[in-house]
JSON list of C-alpha atoms in Angstrom, two decimals:
[
{"chain": "A", "resi": 28, "resn": "UNK", "atom": "CA", "xyz": [-95.03, -39.03, 97.28]},
{"chain": "A", "resi": 29, "resn": "UNK", "atom": "CA", "xyz": [-97.28, -41.92, 96.46]},
{"chain": "A", "resi": 30, "resn": "UNK", "atom": "CA", "xyz": [-97.79, -43.20, 92.93]},
{"chain": "A", "resi": 31, "resn": "UNK", "atom": "CA", "xyz": [-101.28, -43.93, 91.81]},
{"chain": "A", "resi": 32, "resn": "UNK", "atom": "CA", "xyz": [-101.65, -47.15, 89.86]},
{"chain": "A", "resi": 33, "resn": "UNK", "atom": "CA", "xyz": [-104.22, -47.13, 87.11]},
{"chain": "A", "resi": 34, "resn": "UNK", "atom": "CA", "xyz": [-105.55, -50.52, 86.12]},
{"chain": "A", "resi": 35, "resn": "UNK", "atom": "CA", "xyz": [-107.14, -50.72, 82.68]},
{"chain": "A", "resi": 36, "resn": "UNK", "atom": "CA", "xyz": [-109.79, -53.26, 81.94]},
{"chain": "A", "resi": 37, "resn": "UNK", "atom": "CA", "xyz": [-108.52, -56.07, 79.67]},
{"chain": "A", "resi": 38, "resn": "UNK", "atom": "CA", "xyz": [-109.49, -56.20, 76.02]},
{"chain": "A", "resi": 39, "resn": "UNK", "atom": "CA", "xyz": [-112.14, -58.82, 75.27]},
{"chain": "A", "resi": 40, "resn": "UNK", "atom": "CA", "xyz": [-110.51, -61.83, 73.63]},
{"chain": "A", "resi": 41, "resn": "UNK", "atom": "CA", "xyz": [-113.80, -62.52, 71.85]},
{"chain": "A", "resi": 42, "resn": "UNK", "atom": "CA", "xyz": [-113.60, -59.05, 70.29]},
{"chain": "A", "resi": 43, "resn": "UNK", "atom": "CA", "xyz": [-110.03, -59.64, 69.15]},
{"chain": "A", "resi": 44, "resn": "UNK", "atom": "CA", "xyz": [-110.82, -63.02, 67.59]},
{"chain": "A", "resi": 45, "resn": "UNK", "atom": "CA", "xyz": [-114.08, -61.83, 66.05]},
{"chain": "A", "resi": 46, "resn": "UNK", "atom": "CA", "xyz": [-112.17, -59.15, 64.15]},
{"chain": "A", "resi": 47, "resn": "UNK", "atom": "CA", "xyz": [-109.46, -61.57, 63.06]},
{"chain": "A", "resi": 48, "resn": "UNK", "atom": "CA", "xyz": [-111.96, -64.20, 61.97]},
{"chain": "A", "resi": 49, "resn": "UNK", "atom": "CA", "xyz": [-114.13, -61.65, 60.15]},
{"chain": "A", "resi": 50, "resn": "UNK", "atom": "CA", "xyz": [-111.23, -60.51, 57.98]},
{"chain": "A", "resi": 51, "resn": "UNK", "atom": "CA", "xyz": [-110.05, -64.08, 57.50]},
{"chain": "A", "resi": 52, "resn": "UNK", "atom": "CA", "xyz": [-113.53, -65.19, 56.38]},
{"chain": "A", "resi": 53, "resn": "UNK", "atom": "CA", "xyz": [-113.64, -62.20, 54.00]},
{"chain": "A", "resi": 54, "resn": "UNK", "atom": "CA", "xyz": [-110.41, -63.37, 52.37]},
{"chain": "A", "resi": 55, "resn": "UNK", "atom": "CA", "xyz": [-111.66, -66.97, 52.21]},
{"chain": "A", "resi": 56, "resn": "UNK", "atom": "CA", "xyz": [-114.95, -65.84, 50.64]},
{"chain": "A", "resi": 57, "resn": "UNK", "atom": "CA", "xyz": [-113.16, -63.83, 47.95]},
{"chain": "A", "resi": 58, "resn": "UNK", "atom": "CA", "xyz": [-110.86, -66.74, 47.17]},
{"chain": "A", "resi": 59, "resn": "UNK", "atom": "CA", "xyz": [-113.78, -69.19, 47.05]},
{"chain": "A", "resi": 60, "resn": "UNK", "atom": "CA", "xyz": [-115.65, -66.93, 44.62]},
{"chain": "A", "resi": 61, "resn": "UNK", "atom": "CA", "xyz": [-112.54, -66.76, 42.44]},
{"chain": "A", "resi": 62, "resn": "UNK", "atom": "CA", "xyz": [-112.31, -70.56, 42.56]},
{"chain": "A", "resi": 63, "resn": "UNK", "atom": "CA", "xyz": [-115.95, -70.89, 41.46]},
{"chain": "A", "resi": 64, "resn": "UNK", "atom": "CA", "xyz": [-115.32, -68.51, 38.55]},
{"chain": "A", "resi": 65, "resn": "UNK", "atom": "CA", "xyz": [-112.34, -70.56, 37.37]},
{"chain": "A", "resi": 66, "resn": "UNK", "atom": "CA", "xyz": [-114.21, -73.88, 37.48]},
{"chain": "A", "resi": 67, "resn": "UNK", "atom": "CA", "xyz": [-117.12, -75.16, 35.43]},
{"chain": "A", "resi": 68, "resn": "UNK", "atom": "CA", "xyz": [-120.26, -73.78, 37.12]},
{"chain": "A", "resi": 69, "resn": "UNK", "atom": "CA", "xyz": [-122.15, -76.34, 39.20]},
{"chain": "A", "resi": 70, "resn": "UNK", "atom": "CA", "xyz": [-124.14, -76.56, 42.43]},
{"chain": "A", "resi": 71, "resn": "UNK", "atom": "CA", "xyz": [-121.42, -78.77, 43.94]},
{"chain": "A", "resi": 72, "resn": "UNK", "atom": "CA", "xyz": [-118.83, -76.14, 43.01]},
{"chain": "A", "resi": 73, "resn": "UNK", "atom": "CA", "xyz": [-120.46, -73.71, 45.47]},
{"chain": "A", "resi": 74, "resn": "UNK", "atom": "CA", "xyz": [-119.20, -75.78, 48.44]},
{"chain": "A", "resi": 75, "resn": "UNK", "atom": "CA", "xyz": [-116.21, -73.44, 49.09]},
{"chain": "A", "resi": 76, "resn": "UNK", "atom": "CA", "xyz": [-118.58, -70.46, 49.20]},
{"chain": "A", "resi": 77, "resn": "UNK", "atom": "CA", "xyz": [-120.80, -72.25, 51.72]},
{"chain": "A", "resi": 78, "resn": "UNK", "atom": "CA", "xyz": [-117.73, -73.04, 53.83]},
{"chain": "A", "resi": 79, "resn": "UNK", "atom": "CA", "xyz": [-116.66, -69.39, 53.75]},
{"chain": "A", "resi": 80, "resn": "UNK", "atom": "CA", "xyz": [-120.09, -68.30, 54.95]},
{"chain": "A", "resi": 81, "resn": "UNK", "atom": "CA", "xyz": [-119.86, -70.71, 57.87]},
{"chain": "A", "resi": 82, "resn": "UNK", "atom": "CA", "xyz": [-116.72, -68.82, 58.93]},
{"chain": "A", "resi": 83, "resn": "UNK", "atom": "CA", "xyz": [-118.61, -65.53, 58.55]},
{"chain": "A", "resi": 84, "resn": "UNK", "atom": "CA", "xyz": [-121.36, -66.84, 60.84]},
{"chain": "A", "resi": 85, "resn": "UNK", "atom": "CA", "xyz": [-118.76, -67.94, 63.38]},
{"chain": "A", "resi": 86, "resn": "UNK", "atom": "CA", "xyz": [-117.17, -64.48, 63.32]},
{"chain": "A", "resi": 87, "resn": "UNK", "atom": "CA", "xyz": [-120.61, -62.94, 63.77]},
{"chain": "A", "resi": 88, "resn": "UNK", "atom": "CA", "xyz": [-121.25, -65.17, 66.77]},
{"chain": "A", "resi": 89, "resn": "UNK", "atom": "CA", "xyz": [-117.93, -64.18, 68.34]},
{"chain": "A", "resi": 90, "resn": "UNK", "atom": "CA", "xyz": [-118.75, -60.50, 67.85]},
{"chain": "A", "resi": 91, "resn": "UNK", "atom": "CA", "xyz": [-122.06, -60.95, 69.67]},
{"chain": "A", "resi": 92, "resn": "UNK", "atom": "CA", "xyz": [-120.29, -62.83, 72.48]},
{"chain": "A", "resi": 93, "resn": "UNK", "atom": "CA", "xyz": [-117.80, -59.97, 72.69]},
{"chain": "A", "resi": 94, "resn": "UNK", "atom": "CA", "xyz": [-120.61, -57.44, 73.12]},
{"chain": "A", "resi": 95, "resn": "UNK", "atom": "CA", "xyz": [-122.08, -59.56, 75.91]},
{"chain": "A", "resi": 96, "resn": "UNK", "atom": "CA", "xyz": [-118.73, -59.83, 77.71]},
{"chain": "A", "resi": 97, "resn": "UNK", "atom": "CA", "xyz": [-118.08, -56.10, 77.33]},
{"chain": "A", "resi": 98, "resn": "UNK", "atom": "CA", "xyz": [-121.50, -55.32, 78.76]},
{"chain": "A", "resi": 99, "resn": "UNK", "atom": "CA", "xyz": [-121.20, -57.74, 81.69]},
{"chain": "A", "resi": 100, "resn": "UNK", "atom": "CA", "xyz": [-117.56, -57.30, 82.68]},
{"chain": "A", "resi": 101, "resn": "UNK", "atom": "CA", "xyz": [-116.65, -53.89, 81.34]},
{"chain": "A", "resi": 102, "resn": "UNK", "atom": "CA", "xyz": [-113.95, -55.21, 79.04]},
{"chain": "A", "resi": 103, "resn": "UNK", "atom": "CA", "xyz": [-112.55, -53.04, 76.28]},
{"chain": "A", "resi": 104, "resn": "UNK", "atom": "CA", "xyz": [-112.80, -53.84, 72.58]},
{"chain": "A", "resi": 105, "resn": "UNK", "atom": "CA", "xyz": [-116.21, -52.50, 71.60]},
{"chain": "A", "resi": 106, "resn": "UNK", "atom": "CA", "xyz": [-114.71, -50.93, 68.46]},
{"chain": "A", "resi": 107, "resn": "UNK", "atom": "CA", "xyz": [-113.21, -54.26, 67.37]},
{"chain": "A", "resi": 108, "resn": "UNK", "atom": "CA", "xyz": [-116.49, -56.08, 67.95]},
{"chain": "A", "resi": 109, "resn": "UNK", "atom": "CA", "xyz": [-118.48, -53.39, 66.13]},
{"chain": "A", "resi": 110, "resn": "UNK", "atom": "CA", "xyz": [-116.11, -53.50, 63.14]},
{"chain": "A", "resi": 111, "resn": "UNK", "atom": "CA", "xyz": [-116.32, -57.29, 63.00]},
{"chain": "A", "resi": 112, "resn": "UNK", "atom": "CA", "xyz": [-120.11, -57.18, 63.24]},
{"chain": "A", "resi": 113, "resn": "UNK", "atom": "CA", "xyz": [-120.38, -54.61, 60.43]},
{"chain": "A", "resi": 114, "resn": "UNK", "atom": "CA", "xyz": [-118.05, -56.59, 58.15]},
{"chain": "A", "resi": 115, "resn": "UNK", "atom": "CA", "xyz": [-119.98, -59.80, 58.79]},
{"chain": "A", "resi": 116, "resn": "UNK", "atom": "CA", "xyz": [-123.29, -58.11, 57.98]},
{"chain": "A", "resi": 117, "resn": "UNK", "atom": "CA", "xyz": [-121.85, -56.77, 54.72]},
{"chain": "A", "resi": 118, "resn": "UNK", "atom": "CA", "xyz": [-120.58, -60.24, 53.77]},
{"chain": "A", "resi": 119, "resn": "UNK", "atom": "CA", "xyz": [-123.91, -61.81, 54.66]},
{"chain": "A", "resi": 120, "resn": "UNK", "atom": "CA", "xyz": [-125.95, -59.38, 52.55]},
{"chain": "A", "resi": 121, "resn": "UNK", "atom": "CA", "xyz": [-125.70, -61.44, 49.31]},
{"chain": "A", "resi": 122, "resn": "UNK", "atom": "CA", "xyz": [-126.63, -64.62, 51.19]},
{"chain": "A", "resi": 123, "resn": "UNK", "atom": "CA", "xyz": [-129.58, -62.77, 52.71]},
{"chain": "A", "resi": 124, "resn": "UNK", "atom": "CA", "xyz": [-130.71, -61.74, 49.24]},
{"chain": "A", "resi": 125, "resn": "UNK", "atom": "CA", "xyz": [-130.52, -65.36, 48.04]},
{"chain": "A", "resi": 126, "resn": "UNK", "atom": "CA", "xyz": [-132.57, -66.47, 51.05]},
{"chain": "A", "resi": 127, "resn": "UNK", "atom": "CA", "xyz": [-135.14, -63.74, 50.39]},
{"chain": "A", "resi": 128, "resn": "UNK", "atom": "CA", "xyz": [-135.52, -64.79, 46.75]},
{"chain": "A", "resi": 129, "resn": "UNK", "atom": "CA", "xyz": [-135.86, -68.46, 47.69]},
{"chain": "A", "resi": 130, "resn": "UNK", "atom": "CA", "xyz": [-138.58, -67.58, 50.19]},
{"chain": "A", "resi": 131, "resn": "UNK", "atom": "CA", "xyz": [-140.54, -65.12, 48.06]},
{"chain": "A", "resi": 132, "resn": "UNK", "atom": "CA", "xyz": [-140.16, -66.38, 44.47]},
{"chain": "A", "resi": 133, "resn": "UNK", "atom": "CA", "xyz": [-141.45, -69.64, 42.98]},
{"chain": "A", "resi": 134, "resn": "UNK", "atom": "CA", "xyz": [-139.01, -72.40, 42.03]},
{"chain": "A", "resi": 135, "resn": "UNK", "atom": "CA", "xyz": [-138.77, -71.61, 38.31]},
{"chain": "A", "resi": 136, "resn": "UNK", "atom": "CA", "xyz": [-135.73, -71.94, 36.08]},
{"chain": "A", "resi": 137, "resn": "UNK", "atom": "CA", "xyz": [-137.29, -71.37, 32.64]},
{"chain": "A", "resi": 138, "resn": "UNK", "atom": "CA", "xyz": [-139.18, -68.15, 31.83]},
{"chain": "A", "resi": 139, "resn": "UNK", "atom": "CA", "xyz": [-140.96, -67.28, 28.58]},
{"chain": "A", "resi": 140, "resn": "UNK", "atom": "CA", "xyz": [-142.91, -64.28, 27.33]},
{"chain": "A", "resi": 141, "resn": "UNK", "atom": "CA", "xyz": [-145.26, -66.75, 25.60]},
{"chain": "A", "resi": 142, "resn": "UNK", "atom": "CA", "xyz": [-146.48, -69.34, 28.09]},
{"chain": "A", "resi": 143, "resn": "UNK", "atom": "CA", "xyz": [-148.88, -70.98, 25.62]},
{"chain": "A", "resi": 144, "resn": "UNK", "atom": "CA", "xyz": [-146.35, -71.50, 22.82]},
{"chain": "A", "resi": 145, "resn": "UNK", "atom": "CA", "xyz": [-142.85, -70.87, 24.22]},
{"chain": "A", "resi": 146, "resn": "UNK", "atom": "CA", "xyz": [-140.07, -70.41, 21.64]},
{"chain": "A", "resi": 147, "resn": "UNK", "atom": "CA", "xyz": [-138.24, -73.69, 21.03]},
{"chain": "A", "resi": 148, "resn": "UNK", "atom": "CA", "xyz": [-134.48, -73.87, 21.42]},
{"chain": "A", "resi": 149, "resn": "UNK", "atom": "CA", "xyz": [-132.44, -74.69, 18.34]},
{"chain": "A", "resi": 150, "resn": "UNK", "atom": "CA", "xyz": [-131.03, -78.20, 18.02]},
{"chain": "A", "resi": 151, "resn": "UNK", "atom": "CA", "xyz": [-128.33, -77.25, 15.53]},
{"chain": "A", "resi": 152, "resn": "UNK", "atom": "CA", "xyz": [-124.76, -78.34, 16.11]},
{"chain": "A", "resi": 153, "resn": "UNK", "atom": "CA", "xyz": [-123.65, -74.77, 16.86]},
{"chain": "A", "resi": 154, "resn": "UNK", "atom": "CA", "xyz": [-126.42, -74.27, 19.43]},
{"chain": "A", "resi": 155, "resn": "UNK", "atom": "CA", "xyz": [-125.85, -77.64, 21.10]},
{"chain": "A", "resi": 156, "resn": "UNK", "atom": "CA", "xyz": [-122.11, -76.97, 21.32]},
{"chain": "A", "resi": 157, "resn": "UNK", "atom": "CA", "xyz": [-122.70, -73.56, 22.93]},
{"chain": "A", "resi": 158, "resn": "UNK", "atom": "CA", "xyz": [-125.11, -75.14, 25.42]},
{"chain": "A", "resi": 159, "resn": "UNK", "atom": "CA", "xyz": [-122.74, -78.04, 26.07]},
{"chain": "A", "resi": 160, "resn": "UNK", "atom": "CA", "xyz": [-125.22, -80.49, 24.56]},
{"chain": "A", "resi": 161, "resn": "UNK", "atom": "CA", "xyz": [-128.07, -79.36, 26.79]},
{"chain": "A", "resi": 162, "resn": "UNK", "atom": "CA", "xyz": [-131.59, -78.86, 25.48]},
{"chain": "A", "resi": 163, "resn": "UNK", "atom": "CA", "xyz": [-133.80, -77.05, 28.04]},
{"chain": "A", "resi": 164, "resn": "UNK", "atom": "CA", "xyz": [-136.73, -79.38, 28.72]},
{"chain": "A", "resi": 165, "resn": "UNK", "atom": "CA", "xyz": [-140.36, -78.48, 28.18]},
{"chain": "A", "resi": 166, "resn": "UNK", "atom": "CA", "xyz": [-142.02, -76.82, 31.16]},
{"chain": "A", "resi": 167, "resn": "UNK", "atom": "CA", "xyz": [-145.26, -78.18, 32.58]},
{"chain": "A", "resi": 168, "resn": "UNK", "atom": "CA", "xyz": [-148.34, -75.98, 32.01]},
{"chain": "A", "resi": 169, "resn": "UNK", "atom": "CA", "xyz": [-148.85, -75.49, 35.76]},
{"chain": "A", "resi": 170, "resn": "UNK", "atom": "CA", "xyz": [-145.32, -74.07, 36.03]},
{"chain": "A", "resi": 171, "resn": "UNK", "atom": "CA", "xyz": [-146.08, -71.65, 33.22]},
{"chain": "A", "resi": 172, "resn": "UNK", "atom": "CA", "xyz": [-149.25, -70.54, 34.99]},
{"chain": "A", "resi": 173, "resn": "UNK", "atom": "CA", "xyz": [-147.22, -70.08, 38.16]},
{"chain": "A", "resi": 174, "resn": "UNK", "atom": "CA", "xyz": [-144.86, -67.87, 36.17]},
{"chain": "A", "resi": 175, "resn": "UNK", "atom": "CA", "xyz": [-147.74, -65.69, 35.02]},
{"chain": "A", "resi": 176, "resn": "UNK", "atom": "CA", "xyz": [-148.85, -65.19, 38.63]},
{"chain": "A", "resi": 177, "resn": "UNK", "atom": "CA", "xyz": [-145.34, -64.44, 39.88]},
{"chain": "A", "resi": 178, "resn": "UNK", "atom": "CA", "xyz": [-144.17, -62.28, 36.95]},
{"chain": "A", "resi": 179, "resn": "UNK", "atom": "CA", "xyz": [-147.23, -60.70, 35.30]},
{"chain": "A", "resi": 180, "resn": "UNK", "atom": "CA", "xyz": [-145.11, -58.05, 33.55]},
{"chain": "A", "resi": 181, "resn": "UNK", "atom": "CA", "xyz": [-143.23, -60.63, 31.47]},
{"chain": "A", "resi": 182, "resn": "UNK", "atom": "CA", "xyz": [-145.07, -60.33, 28.17]},
{"chain": "A", "resi": 183, "resn": "UNK", "atom": "CA", "xyz": [-144.39, -60.40, 24.40]},
{"chain": "A", "resi": 184, "resn": "UNK", "atom": "CA", "xyz": [-142.82, -57.34, 22.80]},
{"chain": "A", "resi": 185, "resn": "UNK", "atom": "CA", "xyz": [-145.17, -56.03, 20.12]},
{"chain": "A", "resi": 186, "resn": "UNK", "atom": "CA", "xyz": [-143.73, -53.54, 17.62]},
{"chain": "A", "resi": 187, "resn": "UNK", "atom": "CA", "xyz": [-145.17, -51.57, 14.73]},
{"chain": "A", "resi": 188, "resn": "UNK", "atom": "CA", "xyz": [-141.93, -52.25, 12.86]},
{"chain": "A", "resi": 189, "resn": "UNK", "atom": "CA", "xyz": [-141.85, -55.00, 10.19]},
{"chain": "A", "resi": 190, "resn": "UNK", "atom": "CA", "xyz": [-140.32, -58.33, 11.25]},
{"chain": "A", "resi": 191, "resn": "UNK", "atom": "CA", "xyz": [-137.02, -57.70, 9.45]},
{"chain": "A", "resi": 192, "resn": "UNK", "atom": "CA", "xyz": [-136.51, -54.40, 11.26]},
{"chain": "A", "resi": 193, "resn": "UNK", "atom": "CA", "xyz": [-137.53, -56.02, 14.57]},
{"chain": "A", "resi": 194, "resn": "UNK", "atom": "CA", "xyz": [-134.94, -58.73, 13.97]},
{"chain": "A", "resi": 195, "resn": "UNK", "atom": "CA", "xyz": [-132.21, -56.10, 13.51]},
{"chain": "A", "resi": 196, "resn": "UNK", "atom": "CA", "xyz": [-133.33, -54.36, 16.71]},
{"chain": "A", "resi": 197, "resn": "UNK", "atom": "CA", "xyz": [-133.25, -57.65, 18.60]},
{"chain": "A", "resi": 198, "resn": "UNK", "atom": "CA", "xyz": [-129.70, -58.39, 17.41]},
{"chain": "A", "resi": 199, "resn": "UNK", "atom": "CA", "xyz": [-128.53, -54.94, 18.44]},
{"chain": "A", "resi": 200, "resn": "UNK", "atom": "CA", "xyz": [-130.15, -55.37, 21.86]},
{"chain": "A", "resi": 201, "resn": "UNK", "atom": "CA", "xyz": [-128.46, -58.75, 22.39]},
{"chain": "A", "resi": 202, "resn": "UNK", "atom": "CA", "xyz": [-125.08, -57.27, 21.42]},
{"chain": "A", "resi": 203, "resn": "UNK", "atom": "CA", "xyz": [-125.57, -54.26, 23.70]},
{"chain": "A", "resi": 204, "resn": "UNK", "atom": "CA", "xyz": [-126.34, -56.57, 26.64]},
{"chain": "A", "resi": 205, "resn": "UNK", "atom": "CA", "xyz": [-123.12, -58.50, 26.06]},
{"chain": "A", "resi": 206, "resn": "UNK", "atom": "CA", "xyz": [-124.82, -61.82, 25.34]},
{"chain": "A", "resi": 207, "resn": "UNK", "atom": "CA", "xyz": [-123.03, -64.34, 23.14]},
{"chain": "A", "resi": 208, "resn": "UNK", "atom": "CA", "xyz": [-124.92, -64.84, 19.88]},
{"chain": "A", "resi": 209, "resn": "UNK", "atom": "CA", "xyz": [-124.77, -68.52, 18.97]},
{"chain": "A", "resi": 210, "resn": "UNK", "atom": "CA", "xyz": [-126.72, -68.36, 15.73]},
{"chain": "A", "resi": 211, "resn": "UNK", "atom": "CA", "xyz": [-129.45, -66.33, 14.10]},
{"chain": "A", "resi": 212, "resn": "UNK", "atom": "CA", "xyz": [-131.78, -66.42, 11.11]},
{"chain": "A", "resi": 213, "resn": "UNK", "atom": "CA", "xyz": [-133.81, -63.59, 9.64]},
{"chain": "A", "resi": 214, "resn": "UNK", "atom": "CA", "xyz": [-137.61, -63.79, 9.39]},
{"chain": "A", "resi": 215, "resn": "UNK", "atom": "CA", "xyz": [-138.84, -65.68, 6.37]},
{"chain": "A", "resi": 216, "resn": "UNK", "atom": "CA", "xyz": [-138.84, -69.25, 5.15]},
{"chain": "A", "resi": 217, "resn": "UNK", "atom": "CA", "xyz": [-141.54, -71.78, 5.88]},
{"chain": "A", "resi": 218, "resn": "UNK", "atom": "CA", "xyz": [-142.55, -70.49, 9.32]},
{"chain": "A", "resi": 219, "resn": "UNK", "atom": "CA", "xyz": [-141.98, -66.83, 8.53]},
{"chain": "A", "resi": 220, "resn": "UNK", "atom": "CA", "xyz": [-140.34, -66.34, 11.94]},
{"chain": "A", "resi": 221, "resn": "UNK", "atom": "CA", "xyz": [-136.81, -65.19, 12.67]},
{"chain": "A", "resi": 222, "resn": "UNK", "atom": "CA", "xyz": [-134.71, -66.53, 15.52]},
{"chain": "A", "resi": 223, "resn": "UNK", "atom": "CA", "xyz": [-131.70, -65.58, 17.65]},
{"chain": "A", "resi": 224, "resn": "UNK", "atom": "CA", "xyz": [-129.96, -68.07, 19.95]},
{"chain": "A", "resi": 225, "resn": "UNK", "atom": "CA", "xyz": [-127.79, -66.55, 22.68]},
{"chain": "A", "resi": 226, "resn": "UNK", "atom": "CA", "xyz": [-126.05, -67.28, 25.97]},
{"chain": "A", "resi": 227, "resn": "UNK", "atom": "CA", "xyz": [-125.95, -64.83, 28.89]},
{"chain": "A", "resi": 228, "resn": "UNK", "atom": "CA", "xyz": [-123.29, -65.35, 31.57]},
{"chain": "A", "resi": 229, "resn": "UNK", "atom": "CA", "xyz": [-123.34, -63.96, 35.09]},
{"chain": "A", "resi": 230, "resn": "UNK", "atom": "CA", "xyz": [-120.70, -61.39, 36.00]},
{"chain": "A", "resi": 231, "resn": "UNK", "atom": "CA", "xyz": [-119.71, -62.86, 39.35]},
{"chain": "A", "resi": 232, "resn": "UNK", "atom": "CA", "xyz": [-120.13, -66.66, 39.25]},
{"chain": "A", "resi": 233, "resn": "UNK", "atom": "CA", "xyz": [-120.37, -67.05, 35.45]},
{"chain": "A", "resi": 234, "resn": "UNK", "atom": "CA", "xyz": [-123.57, -69.10, 35.70]},
{"chain": "A", "resi": 235, "resn": "UNK", "atom": "CA", "xyz": [-125.23, -69.23, 32.29]},
{"chain": "A", "resi": 236, "resn": "UNK", "atom": "CA", "xyz": [-128.74, -68.71, 30.96]},
{"chain": "A", "resi": 237, "resn": "UNK", "atom": "CA", "xyz": [-129.63, -70.03, 27.52]},
{"chain": "A", "resi": 238, "resn": "UNK", "atom": "CA", "xyz": [-131.82, -67.63, 25.59]},
{"chain": "A", "resi": 239, "resn": "UNK", "atom": "CA", "xyz": [-133.84, -68.00, 22.42]},
{"chain": "A", "resi": 240, "resn": "UNK", "atom": "CA", "xyz": [-135.63, -65.09, 20.75]},
{"chain": "A", "resi": 241, "resn": "UNK", "atom": "CA", "xyz": [-138.40, -65.53, 18.19]},
{"chain": "A", "resi": 242, "resn": "UNK", "atom": "CA", "xyz": [-139.47, -62.72, 15.85]},
{"chain": "A", "resi": 243, "resn": "UNK", "atom": "CA", "xyz": [-142.85, -63.23, 14.15]},
{"chain": "A", "resi": 244, "resn": "UNK", "atom": "CA", "xyz": [-144.42, -60.99, 11.51]},
{"chain": "A", "resi": 245, "resn": "UNK", "atom": "CA", "xyz": [-147.88, -59.56, 12.19]},
{"chain": "A", "resi": 246, "resn": "UNK", "atom": "CA", "xyz": [-150.35, -57.72, 10.03]},
{"chain": "A", "resi": 247, "resn": "UNK", "atom": "CA", "xyz": [-149.64, -54.51, 11.94]},
{"chain": "A", "resi": 248, "resn": "UNK", "atom": "CA", "xyz": [-145.94, -55.06, 12.62]},
{"chain": "A", "resi": 249, "resn": "UNK", "atom": "CA", "xyz": [-144.11, -57.80, 14.50]},
{"chain": "A", "resi": 250, "resn": "UNK", "atom": "CA", "xyz": [-143.96, -59.68, 17.77]},
{"chain": "A", "resi": 251, "resn": "UNK", "atom": "CA", "xyz": [-140.85, -60.70, 19.70]},
{"chain": "A", "resi": 252, "resn": "UNK", "atom": "CA", "xyz": [-140.95, -63.53, 22.21]},
{"chain": "A", "resi": 253, "resn": "UNK", "atom": "CA", "xyz": [-138.06, -64.39, 24.52]},
{"chain": "A", "resi": 254, "resn": "UNK", "atom": "CA", "xyz": [-137.37, -67.54, 26.49]},
{"chain": "A", "resi": 255, "resn": "UNK", "atom": "CA", "xyz": [-134.57, -67.75, 29.05]},
{"chain": "A", "resi": 256, "resn": "UNK", "atom": "CA", "xyz": [-133.58, -70.96, 30.86]},
{"chain": "A", "resi": 257, "resn": "UNK", "atom": "CA", "xyz": [-130.97, -71.56, 33.58]},
{"chain": "A", "resi": 258, "resn": "UNK", "atom": "CA", "xyz": [-128.55, -74.44, 33.14]},
{"chain": "A", "resi": 259, "resn": "UNK", "atom": "CA", "xyz": [-128.13, -75.21, 36.84]},
{"chain": "A", "resi": 260, "resn": "UNK", "atom": "CA", "xyz": [-130.65, -75.74, 39.60]},
{"chain": "A", "resi": 261, "resn": "UNK", "atom": "CA", "xyz": [-134.43, -75.62, 39.79]},
{"chain": "A", "resi": 262, "resn": "UNK", "atom": "CA", "xyz": [-134.60, -72.02, 41.11]},
{"chain": "A", "resi": 263, "resn": "UNK", "atom": "CA", "xyz": [-133.16, -69.16, 39.08]},
{"chain": "A", "resi": 264, "resn": "UNK", "atom": "CA", "xyz": [-133.49, -66.54, 41.87]},
{"chain": "A", "resi": 265, "resn": "UNK", "atom": "CA", "xyz": [-135.20, -64.29, 39.35]},
{"chain": "A", "resi": 266, "resn": "UNK", "atom": "CA", "xyz": [-132.22, -64.31, 36.94]},
{"chain": "A", "resi": 267, "resn": "UNK", "atom": "CA", "xyz": [-134.20, -65.29, 33.83]},
{"chain": "A", "resi": 268, "resn": "UNK", "atom": "CA", "xyz": [-136.83, -62.65, 34.49]},
{"chain": "A", "resi": 269, "resn": "UNK", "atom": "CA", "xyz": [-134.08, -60.04, 34.78]},
{"chain": "A", "resi": 270, "resn": "UNK", "atom": "CA", "xyz": [-132.57, -61.14, 31.46]},
{"chain": "A", "resi": 271, "resn": "UNK", "atom": "CA", "xyz": [-135.89, -60.81, 29.65]},
{"chain": "A", "resi": 272, "resn": "UNK", "atom": "CA", "xyz": [-136.66, -57.47, 31.31]},
{"chain": "A", "resi": 273, "resn": "UNK", "atom": "CA", "xyz": [-133.20, -56.16, 30.38]},
{"chain": "A", "resi": 274, "resn": "UNK", "atom": "CA", "xyz": [-133.72, -57.23, 26.77]},
{"chain": "A", "resi": 275, "resn": "UNK", "atom": "CA", "xyz": [-137.15, -55.55, 26.60]},
{"chain": "A", "resi": 276, "resn": "UNK", "atom": "CA", "xyz": [-135.71, -52.35, 28.10]},
{"chain": "A", "resi": 277, "resn": "UNK", "atom": "CA", "xyz": [-132.86, -52.36, 25.58]},
{"chain": "A", "resi": 278, "resn": "UNK", "atom": "CA", "xyz": [-135.25, -52.81, 22.64]},
{"chain": "A", "resi": 279, "resn": "UNK", "atom": "CA", "xyz": [-137.34, -49.91, 23.92]},
{"chain": "A", "resi": 280, "resn": "UNK", "atom": "CA", "xyz": [-134.21, -47.78, 24.25]},
{"chain": "A", "resi": 281, "resn": "UNK", "atom": "CA", "xyz": [-133.17, -48.58, 20.68]},
{"chain": "A", "resi": 282, "resn": "UNK", "atom": "CA", "xyz": [-136.65, -47.71, 19.43]},
{"chain": "A", "resi": 283, "resn": "UNK", "atom": "CA", "xyz": [-136.37, -44.24, 20.97]},
{"chain": "A", "resi": 284, "resn": "UNK", "atom": "CA", "xyz": [-133.12, -43.42, 19.18]}
]
């Protein structure tokens, strides 16, 4: 009786290492994000995240090499390579979103509902302390015009409510959004306008946007203008627009109650 020997094709080493490296880069990315959260936010502080994404790209490359080897030589390990490829694509999705925003949105880091007379940020001690001494600089008129072209829906909030009631609505909206209120003053005084200074912090990387809200009385009600400025970088990736849109949506929701 003769025994029949069955020879199995070897498992692709590229597939094995692509899976290992994909999970390793996932762990490194999570740790790097945690490190960024624990430190003071800065562009330089994103270096560990960039390094982690280089590992993700290397794992992706190995997975593609594994597919090529499996196709050419009939090696096993297609499941490992597919799993590594899927994990890498998931990890690269946020980076792809950042790249998309950089390519499709203008380089703006200060957005205002009033581009002709943007609300000014407070220079009080409390406001300066909350903003770590930073005063968002004035934005050139051409940048404001660029904002209007890129974000035409960012506009003043006009209410039929009197300014004092609009101020209360604005405070409630800021609180509901989880923004830190630095200081506020009700409408009245010499200018007749009310003001709310706030800070909004990102959930993942804790990057901050400084926000000032101006409430002006009108003959037929009131007008609310919002200005949001990023502390870091010259491109906000649409963050300030999202803050203003979220505030406007919250005010509308409160008006319906």
